[in-house]
Amino acid sequence: MDDIVKAALAKWPHVPDCVGWLALDARGDWYMRDDRTQAAGAFPAVKGSKIVHDKLREFIGRNYEADASGCWFFQNGPQRVYVELEVAPWVWRLHRRDDGRLTCESHTGHATQVQQVWLDELGRLFALTSLGFGLVHSQDTGLAAEEIEAGRWMLHDMPFGQMPQHFGFNLSPQTARR
């Protein structure tokens, strides 16, 4: 967490939480959801405005974490801005290094290590890593398939509906907090 955020928390400890205004899609993109967007429908059917400003994306990424109930939020100064998740709290990008090793990085830019991989009934690939549970980006499933076929990763099956409870996250803090 940024030092400026910690200072704001200390100065204003009782700022109300914000829900419904920020979302993360299956490609690792952040979306702002104003009142009009929220009234038009639930995420991801109605996404809102994609956040493209690099510094804002980096700030969100540095201050992104989960509470004790598995609801993910962005600590924006003294205010928690809870995140609606399309699929999972993390989106993993895979990269093959020149030496042949595979690296894994979160949508927030954090390096991590894959521990287990899971396939849901829609054919989406998920990975449990040292950072937590997330979706392997659709553009990187070929690299993941190479790891599975080579026997370096063992594939497990689980219906998507069981994943949030099994891995301890809530897709919609707005719904979970009611």
mmCIF file of C-alpha atoms in Angstrom:
data_model
loop_
_atom_site.group_PDB
_atom_site.id
_atom_site.type_symbol
_atom_site.label_atom_id
_atom_site.label_comp_id
_atom_site.label_asym_id
_atom_site.label_seq_id
_atom_site.Cartn_x
_atom_site.Cartn_y
_atom_site.Cartn_z
ATOM 1 C CA MET A 1 0.000 0.000 0.000
ATOM 2 C CA ASP A 2 1.298 3.460 -0.870
ATOM 3 C CA ASP A 3 2.530 5.614 2.040
ATOM 4 C CA ILE A 4 0.161 8.426 1.012
ATOM 5 C CA VAL A 5 -2.753 5.985 1.310
ATOM 6 C CA LYS A 6 -1.617 4.860 4.772
ATOM 7 C CA ALA A 7 -1.386 8.500 5.868
ATOM 8 C CA ALA A 8 -4.897 9.232 4.587
ATOM 9 C CA LEU A 9 -6.259 6.195 6.446
ATOM 10 C CA ALA A 10 -4.691 7.435 9.678
ATOM 11 C CA LYS A 11 -6.042 10.952 9.165
ATOM 12 C CA TRP A 12 -9.594 9.933 8.138
ATOM 13 C CA PRO A 13 -10.327 6.478 9.586
ATOM 14 C CA HIS A 14 -14.132 6.503 9.213
ATOM 15 C CA VAL A 15 -14.762 7.256 5.524
ATOM 16 C CA PRO A 16 -17.662 5.147 4.181
ATOM 17 C CA ASP A 17 -16.883 2.339 1.742
ATOM 18 C CA CYS A 18 -17.747 2.662 -1.925
ATOM 19 C CA VAL A 19 -19.428 -0.241 -3.767
ATOM 20 C CA GLY A 20 -20.455 -0.730 -7.377
ATOM 21 C CA TRP A 21 -18.158 1.909 -8.847
ATOM 22 C CA LEU A 22 -15.110 -0.169 -9.863
ATOM 23 C CA ALA A 23 -14.928 -3.463 -11.731
ATOM 24 C CA LEU A 24 -12.316 -5.897 -13.063
ATOM 25 C CA ASP A 25 -13.044 -7.880 -16.224
ATOM 26 C CA ALA A 26 -11.707 -11.229 -17.420
ATOM 27 C CA ARG A 27 -8.930 -9.546 -19.417
ATOM 28 C CA GLY A 28 -7.519 -7.670 -16.421
ATOM 29 C CA ASP A 29 -9.023 -4.308 -17.369
ATOM 30 C CA TRP A 30 -10.467 -1.933 -14.779
ATOM 31 C CA TYR A 31 -13.807 -0.172 -15.368
ATOM 32 C CA MET A 32 -15.397 2.844 -13.685
ATOM 33 C CA ARG A 33 -19.155 2.419 -13.194
ATOM 34 C CA ASP A 34 -21.000 5.656 -12.488
ATOM 35 C CA ASP A 35 -24.620 5.846 -11.269
ATOM 36 C CA ARG A 36 -26.033 5.739 -14.808
ATOM 37 C CA THR A 37 -23.944 2.669 -15.711
ATOM 38 C CA GLN A 38 -24.949 0.866 -12.522
ATOM 39 C CA ALA A 39 -28.622 1.643 -13.194
ATOM 40 C CA ALA A 40 -28.276 0.220 -16.725
ATOM 41 C CA GLY A 41 -27.309 -3.237 -15.454
ATOM 42 C CA ALA A 42 -24.990 -5.465 -13.516
ATOM 43 C CA PHE A 43 -21.335 -6.019 -14.342
ATOM 44 C CA PRO A 44 -20.143 -7.450 -16.715
ATOM 45 C CA ALA A 45 -23.274 -7.099 -18.901
ATOM 46 C CA VAL A 46 -22.826 -3.324 -18.582
ATOM 47 C CA LYS A 47 -19.147 -2.561 -18.038
ATOM 48 C CA GLY A 48 -18.809 1.198 -17.834
ATOM 49 C CA SER A 49 -15.749 3.258 -18.815
ATOM 50 C CA LYS A 50 -12.472 1.405 -19.250
ATOM 51 C CA ILE A 51 -9.631 2.934 -17.238
ATOM 52 C CA VAL A 52 -6.782 3.554 -19.669
ATOM 53 C CA HIS A 53 -4.674 6.054 -17.730
ATOM 54 C CA ASP A 54 -1.465 4.158 -16.894
ATOM 55 C CA LYS A 55 -0.718 5.980 -13.618
ATOM 56 C CA LEU A 56 -4.251 5.398 -12.322
ATOM 57 C CA ARG A 57 -4.084 1.686 -13.268
ATOM 58 C CA GLU A 58 -0.726 1.419 -11.454
ATOM 59 C CA PHE A 59 -2.112 3.215 -8.377
ATOM 60 C CA ILE A 60 -5.097 0.871 -8.237
ATOM 61 C CA GLY A 61 -2.774 -2.117 -8.658
ATOM 62 C CA ARG A 62 -0.483 -1.061 -5.802
ATOM 63 C CA ASN A 63 -3.419 -0.607 -3.447
ATOM 64 C CA TYR A 64 -5.535 -3.637 -4.420
ATOM 65 C CA GLU A 65 -6.263 -6.286 -1.791
ATOM 66 C CA ALA A 66 -8.994 -8.358 -0.145
ATOM 67 C CA ASP A 67 -10.818 -7.998 3.126
ATOM 68 C CA ALA A 68 -11.402 -10.867 5.561
ATOM 69 C CA SER A 69 -14.617 -11.918 3.776
ATOM 70 C CA GLY A 70 -12.940 -12.289 0.362
ATOM 71 C CA CYS A 71 -14.250 -9.043 -1.087
ATOM 72 C CA TRP A 72 -11.585 -7.276 -3.155
ATOM 73 C CA PHE A 73 -11.087 -3.530 -2.975
ATOM 74 C CA PHE A 74 -8.856 -0.675 -4.006
ATOM 75 C CA GLN A 75 -7.778 1.480 -1.058
ATOM 76 C CA ASN A 76 -8.218 5.000 -2.461
ATOM 77 C CA GLY A 77 -6.809 7.176 0.276
ATOM 78 C CA PRO A 78 -9.106 6.745 3.269
ATOM 79 C CA GLN A 79 -11.862 5.061 1.249
ATOM 80 C CA ARG A 80 -12.224 1.414 0.278
ATOM 81 C CA VAL A 81 -13.563 1.115 -3.240
ATOM 82 C CA TYR A 82 -14.897 -2.423 -3.576
ATOM 83 C CA VAL A 83 -14.399 -4.192 -6.913
ATOM 84 C CA GLU A 84 -16.988 -6.122 -8.898
ATOM 85 C CA LEU A 85 -15.211 -9.130 -10.426
ATOM 86 C CA GLU A 86 -16.222 -10.660 -13.737
ATOM 87 C CA VAL A 87 -14.470 -13.965 -13.033
ATOM 88 C CA ALA A 88 -11.707 -13.813 -10.406
ATOM 89 C CA PRO A 89 -9.652 -11.351 -8.342
ATOM 90 C CA TRP A 90 -6.515 -11.881 -10.435
ATOM 91 C CA VAL A 91 -5.838 -12.189 -14.157
ATOM 92 C CA TRP A 92 -2.543 -13.926 -14.952
ATOM 93 C CA ARG A 93 -0.298 -13.160 -17.905
ATOM 94 C CA LEU A 94 2.221 -15.827 -18.888
ATOM 95 C CA HIS A 95 5.521 -15.165 -20.664
ATOM 96 C CA ARG A 96 8.126 -17.567 -22.037
ATOM 97 C CA ARG A 97 11.641 -16.367 -21.211
ATOM 98 C CA ASP A 98 14.624 -16.751 -23.531
ATOM 99 C CA ASP A 99 15.864 -19.635 -21.371
ATOM 100 C CA GLY A 100 12.552 -21.469 -21.921
ATOM 101 C CA ARG A 101 11.131 -20.947 -18.436
ATOM 102 C CA LEU A 102 7.608 -19.676 -18.037
ATOM 103 C CA THR A 103 6.902 -16.638 -15.859
ATOM 104 C CA CYS A 104 3.569 -15.528 -14.455
ATOM 105 C CA GLU A 105 2.541 -11.947 -13.712
ATOM 106 C CA SER A 106 -0.698 -10.501 -12.361
ATOM 107 C CA HIS A 107 -2.770 -7.860 -14.130
ATOM 108 C CA THR A 108 -1.316 -5.480 -11.514
ATOM 109 C CA GLY A 109 2.267 -6.291 -12.521
ATOM 110 C CA HIS A 110 3.231 -8.579 -9.610
ATOM 111 C CA ALA A 111 5.385 -11.613 -10.389
ATOM 112 C CA THR A 112 4.122 -14.887 -8.942
ATOM 113 C CA GLN A 113 4.542 -18.647 -9.160
ATOM 114 C CA VAL A 114 1.864 -21.037 -10.414
ATOM 115 C CA GLN A 115 1.076 -23.774 -7.887
ATOM 116 C CA GLN A 116 -2.036 -25.452 -9.371
ATOM 117 C CA VAL A 117 -4.215 -25.063 -12.462
ATOM 118 C CA TRP A 118 -7.950 -25.576 -12.789
ATOM 119 C CA LEU A 119 -10.360 -25.865 -15.712
ATOM 120 C CA ASP A 120 -14.032 -24.922 -15.446
ATOM 121 C CA GLU A 121 -16.982 -26.219 -17.460
ATOM 122 C CA LEU A 122 -16.600 -23.377 -20.000
ATOM 123 C CA GLY A 123 -12.985 -24.334 -20.732
ATOM 124 C CA ARG A 124 -11.541 -21.343 -18.867
ATOM 125 C CA LEU A 125 -8.170 -21.945 -17.256
ATOM 126 C CA PHE A 126 -7.480 -20.729 -13.718
ATOM 127 C CA ALA A 127 -4.324 -20.801 -11.638
ATOM 128 C CA LEU A 128 -3.677 -20.790 -7.929
ATOM 129 C CA THR A 129 -0.431 -18.912 -7.346
ATOM 130 C CA SER A 130 1.592 -17.571 -4.467
ATOM 131 C CA LEU A 131 -0.527 -14.371 -4.750
ATOM 132 C CA GLY A 132 -3.863 -16.134 -4.894
ATOM 133 C CA PHE A 133 -6.422 -17.483 -7.344
ATOM 134 C CA GLY A 134 -7.082 -16.036 -10.774
ATOM 135 C CA LEU A 135 -7.909 -16.533 -14.410
ATOM 136 C CA VAL A 136 -5.205 -17.215 -16.984
ATOM 137 C CA HIS A 137 -5.585 -14.550 -19.672
ATOM 138 C CA SER A 138 -7.226 -15.997 -22.778
ATOM 139 C CA GLN A 139 -4.235 -15.019 -24.939
ATOM 140 C CA ASP A 140 -1.916 -17.112 -22.753
ATOM 141 C CA THR A 141 -3.746 -20.439 -22.659
ATOM 142 C CA GLY A 142 -1.429 -21.839 -25.357
ATOM 143 C CA LEU A 143 1.584 -21.330 -23.098
ATOM 144 C CA ALA A 144 -0.315 -22.944 -20.230
ATOM 145 C CA ALA A 145 -1.239 -25.897 -22.445
ATOM 146 C CA GLU A 146 2.471 -26.444 -23.155
ATOM 147 C CA GLU A 147 3.131 -26.674 -19.397
ATOM 148 C CA ILE A 148 0.245 -29.108 -18.906
ATOM 149 C CA GLU A 149 1.254 -31.294 -21.864
ATOM 150 C CA ALA A 150 4.874 -31.384 -20.650
ATOM 151 C CA GLY A 151 3.677 -32.593 -17.232
ATOM 152 C CA ARG A 152 4.931 -29.528 -15.358
ATOM 153 C CA TRP A 153 1.380 -28.519 -14.391
ATOM 154 C CA MET A 154 -1.354 -30.952 -13.347
ATOM 155 C CA LEU A 155 -4.820 -29.917 -14.468
ATOM 156 C CA HIS A 156 -7.796 -30.148 -12.070
ATOM 157 C CA ASP A 157 -11.490 -29.721 -12.946
ATOM 158 C CA MET A 158 -14.019 -27.711 -10.958
ATOM 159 C CA PRO A 159 -17.341 -26.079 -11.890
ATOM 160 C CA PHE A 160 -16.991 -22.299 -11.885
ATOM 161 C CA GLY A 161 -19.875 -21.946 -9.433
ATOM 162 C CA GLN A 162 -17.786 -23.689 -6.759
ATOM 163 C CA MET A 163 -14.616 -21.648 -7.280
ATOM 164 C CA PRO A 164 -15.462 -18.465 -5.331
ATOM 165 C CA GLN A 165 -16.280 -20.365 -2.154
ATOM 166 C CA HIS A 166 -13.473 -22.903 -2.590
ATOM 167 C CA PHE A 167 -10.821 -20.220 -3.174
ATOM 168 C CA GLY A 168 -12.324 -17.621 -0.821
ATOM 169 C CA PHE A 169 -13.398 -14.684 -2.969
ATOM 170 C CA ASN A 170 -16.638 -12.831 -3.722
ATOM 171 C CA LEU A 171 -17.481 -11.800 -7.271
ATOM 172 C CA SER A 172 -19.806 -9.007 -6.126
ATOM 173 C CA PRO A 173 -18.989 -7.239 -2.862
ATOM 174 C CA GLN A 174 -22.105 -5.151 -3.460
ATOM 175 C CA THR A 175 -24.228 -8.302 -3.216
ATOM 176 C CA ALA A 176 -22.122 -9.950 -0.486
ATOM 177 C CA ARG A 177 -22.300 -6.902 1.787
ATOM 178 C CA ARG A 178 -26.135 -6.695 1.822
#
